[in-house]
Coordinates of N, CA and C in Angstrom, one line a residue:
X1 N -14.5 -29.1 70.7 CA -15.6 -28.5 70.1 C -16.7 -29.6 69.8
X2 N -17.7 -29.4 70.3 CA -19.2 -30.4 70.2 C -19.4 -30.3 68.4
X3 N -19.3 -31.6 67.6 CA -19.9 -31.5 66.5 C -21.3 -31.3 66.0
X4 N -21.7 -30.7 64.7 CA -22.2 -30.1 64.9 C -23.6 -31.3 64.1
X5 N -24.9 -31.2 64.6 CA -25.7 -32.0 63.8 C -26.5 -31.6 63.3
X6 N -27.2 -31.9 62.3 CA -27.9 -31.1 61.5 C -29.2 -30.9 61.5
X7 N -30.3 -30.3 61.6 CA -31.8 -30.7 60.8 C -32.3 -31.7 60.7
X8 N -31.3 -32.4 59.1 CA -31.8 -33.0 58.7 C -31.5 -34.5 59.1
X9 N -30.5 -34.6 59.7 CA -29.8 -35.9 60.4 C -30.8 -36.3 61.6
X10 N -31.5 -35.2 62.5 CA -32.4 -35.5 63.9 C -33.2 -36.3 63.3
X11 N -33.9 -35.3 62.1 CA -35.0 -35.6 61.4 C -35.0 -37.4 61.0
X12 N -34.1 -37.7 60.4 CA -33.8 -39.4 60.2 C -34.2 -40.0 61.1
X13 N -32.9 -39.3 61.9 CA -32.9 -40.0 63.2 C -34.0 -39.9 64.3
X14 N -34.7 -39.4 64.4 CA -35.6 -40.2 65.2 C -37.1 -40.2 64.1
X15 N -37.3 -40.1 63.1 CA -38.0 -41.2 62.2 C -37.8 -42.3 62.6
X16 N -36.6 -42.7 62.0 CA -36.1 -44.5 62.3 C -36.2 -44.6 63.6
X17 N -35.9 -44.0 64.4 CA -36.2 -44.8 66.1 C -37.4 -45.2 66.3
X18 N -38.6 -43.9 65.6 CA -39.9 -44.4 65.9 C -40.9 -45.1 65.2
X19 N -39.5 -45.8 64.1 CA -39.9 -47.2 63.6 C -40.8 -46.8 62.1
X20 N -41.4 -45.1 62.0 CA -42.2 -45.1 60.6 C -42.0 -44.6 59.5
X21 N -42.3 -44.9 58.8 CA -42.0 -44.2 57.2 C -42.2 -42.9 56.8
X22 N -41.3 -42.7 56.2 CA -41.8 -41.0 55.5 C -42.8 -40.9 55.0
X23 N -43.8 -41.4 54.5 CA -45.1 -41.5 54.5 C -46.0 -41.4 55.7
X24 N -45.8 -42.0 56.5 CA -46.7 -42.0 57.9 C -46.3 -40.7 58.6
X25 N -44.8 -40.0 58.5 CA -44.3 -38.6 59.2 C -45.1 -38.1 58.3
X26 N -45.1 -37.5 57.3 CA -46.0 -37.0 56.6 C -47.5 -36.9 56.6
X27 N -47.9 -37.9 56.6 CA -49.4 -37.9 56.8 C -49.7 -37.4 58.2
X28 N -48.9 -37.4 59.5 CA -49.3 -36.7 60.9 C -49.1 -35.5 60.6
X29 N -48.0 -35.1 59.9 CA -48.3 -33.4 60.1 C -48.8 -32.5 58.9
X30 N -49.2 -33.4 58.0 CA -49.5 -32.5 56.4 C -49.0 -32.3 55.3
X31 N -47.6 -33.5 55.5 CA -46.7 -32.8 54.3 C -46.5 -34.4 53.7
X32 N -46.4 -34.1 52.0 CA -46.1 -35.5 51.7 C -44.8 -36.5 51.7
X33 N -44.8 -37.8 51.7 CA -43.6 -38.4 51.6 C -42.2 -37.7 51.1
X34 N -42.6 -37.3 50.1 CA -41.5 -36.6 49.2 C -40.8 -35.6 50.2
X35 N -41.8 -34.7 50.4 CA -41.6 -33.4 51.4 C -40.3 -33.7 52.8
X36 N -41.3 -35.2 53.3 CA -39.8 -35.5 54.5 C -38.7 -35.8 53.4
X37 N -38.4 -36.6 52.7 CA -37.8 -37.0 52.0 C -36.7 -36.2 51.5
X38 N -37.0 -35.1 51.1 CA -36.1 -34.1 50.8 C -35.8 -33.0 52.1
X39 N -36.4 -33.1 52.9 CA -36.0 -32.8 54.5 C -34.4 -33.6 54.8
X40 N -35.0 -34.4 55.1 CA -33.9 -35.9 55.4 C -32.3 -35.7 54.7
X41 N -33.3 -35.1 53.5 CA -31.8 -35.1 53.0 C -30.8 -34.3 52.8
X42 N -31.5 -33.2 52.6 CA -31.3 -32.0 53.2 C -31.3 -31.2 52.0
X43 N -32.0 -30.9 50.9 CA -32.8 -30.3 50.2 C -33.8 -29.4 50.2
X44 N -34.3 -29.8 51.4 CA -35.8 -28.6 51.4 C -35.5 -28.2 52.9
X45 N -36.0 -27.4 53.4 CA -36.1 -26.6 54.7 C -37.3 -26.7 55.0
X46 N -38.0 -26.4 56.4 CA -38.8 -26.5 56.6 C -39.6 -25.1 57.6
X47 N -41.0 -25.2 57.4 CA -41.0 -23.8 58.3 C -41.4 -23.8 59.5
X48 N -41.5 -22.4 60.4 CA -41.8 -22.5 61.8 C -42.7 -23.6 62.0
X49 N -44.3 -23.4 61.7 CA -44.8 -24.3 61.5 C -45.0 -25.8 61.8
X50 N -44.1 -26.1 60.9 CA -43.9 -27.8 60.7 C -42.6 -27.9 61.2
X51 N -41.7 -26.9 61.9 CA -40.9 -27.4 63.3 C -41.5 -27.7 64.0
X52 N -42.4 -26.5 64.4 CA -42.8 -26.6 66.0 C -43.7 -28.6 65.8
X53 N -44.6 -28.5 64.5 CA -44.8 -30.1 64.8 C -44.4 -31.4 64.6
X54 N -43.4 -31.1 64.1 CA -42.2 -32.2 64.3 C -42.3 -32.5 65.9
X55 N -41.5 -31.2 66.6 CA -41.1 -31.4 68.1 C -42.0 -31.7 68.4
X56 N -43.7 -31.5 68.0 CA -44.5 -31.9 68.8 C -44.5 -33.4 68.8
X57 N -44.7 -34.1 67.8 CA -44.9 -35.0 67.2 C -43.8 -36.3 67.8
X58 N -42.7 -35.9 68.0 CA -41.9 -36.7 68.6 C -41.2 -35.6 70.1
X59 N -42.0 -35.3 70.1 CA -41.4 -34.7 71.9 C -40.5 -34.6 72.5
X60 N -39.8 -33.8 71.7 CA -38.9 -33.2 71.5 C -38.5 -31.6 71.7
X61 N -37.6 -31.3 71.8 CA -37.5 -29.6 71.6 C -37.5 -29.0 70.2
X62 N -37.9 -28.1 69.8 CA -37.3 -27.3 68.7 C -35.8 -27.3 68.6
X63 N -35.1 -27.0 69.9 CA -33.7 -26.9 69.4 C -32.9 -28.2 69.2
X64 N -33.6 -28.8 69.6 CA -32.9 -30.5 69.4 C -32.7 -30.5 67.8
X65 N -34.2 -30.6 67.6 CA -34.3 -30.8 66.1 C -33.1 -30.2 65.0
X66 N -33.0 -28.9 66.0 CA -32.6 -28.0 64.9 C -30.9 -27.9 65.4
X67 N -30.2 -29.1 66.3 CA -28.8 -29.1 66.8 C -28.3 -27.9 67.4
X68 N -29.2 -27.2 68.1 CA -28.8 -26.4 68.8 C -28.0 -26.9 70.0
X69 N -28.7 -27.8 71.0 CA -28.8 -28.7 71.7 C -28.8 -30.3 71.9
X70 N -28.0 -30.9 72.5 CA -28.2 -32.4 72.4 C -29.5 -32.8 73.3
X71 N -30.2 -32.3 74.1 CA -30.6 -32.6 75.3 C -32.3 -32.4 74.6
X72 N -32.6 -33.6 73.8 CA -34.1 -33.7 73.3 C -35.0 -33.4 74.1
X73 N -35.2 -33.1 75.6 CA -36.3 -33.0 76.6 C -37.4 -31.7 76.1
X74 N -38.7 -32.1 76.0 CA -39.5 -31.6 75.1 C -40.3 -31.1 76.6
X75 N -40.1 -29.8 77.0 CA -41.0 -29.0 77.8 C -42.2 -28.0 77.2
X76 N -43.0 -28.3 76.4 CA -44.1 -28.1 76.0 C -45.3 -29.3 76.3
X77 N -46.3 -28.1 76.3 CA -47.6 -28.7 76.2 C -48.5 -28.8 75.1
X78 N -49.1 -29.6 74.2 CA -49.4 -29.3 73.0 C -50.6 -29.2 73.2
X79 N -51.6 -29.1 74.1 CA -52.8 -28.5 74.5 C -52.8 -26.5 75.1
X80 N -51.5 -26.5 74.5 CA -51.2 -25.0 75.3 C -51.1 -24.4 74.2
X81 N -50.8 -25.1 73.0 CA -50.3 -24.2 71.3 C -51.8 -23.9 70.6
X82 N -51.6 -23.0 69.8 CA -53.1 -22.4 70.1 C -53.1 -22.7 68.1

């Protein structure tokens, strides 16, 4: 059985890959430091919304994010999202 990953573990994880602070995630999509911060940790939830721009934001899939799937390949266009 594939274990399972979380939310809030992607969410780290690829913050730290792309090197910026919960403050700078925050400031690209509208939410404050705190706000990832308790994401991360797994405290707060987040909504459709601010999934879909997460995935956007690091290009990604929604289901990645959300461990549905391991396979991050982000087939969206963010000139298509209205």
């Amino acid at each position: 059985m594939q274990k399972l990953v979380l939310f809030d573990q992607r969410l780290s994880y690829l913050r730290k890959q792309a090197g910026i602070s919960q403050k700078q995630l925050g400031e690209a999509i509208g939410l404050s430091n705190k706000a990832i911060c308790t994401m991360e940790n797994g405290t707060r939830e987040t909504t459709f919304e601010k999934l879909v721009l997460l995935a956007q934001y690091f290009h990604v899939s929604t289901d990645y994010l959300l461990g549905v799937t391991d396979d991050p390949s982000w087939r969206g266009n963010s000139e298509e999202m209205i």
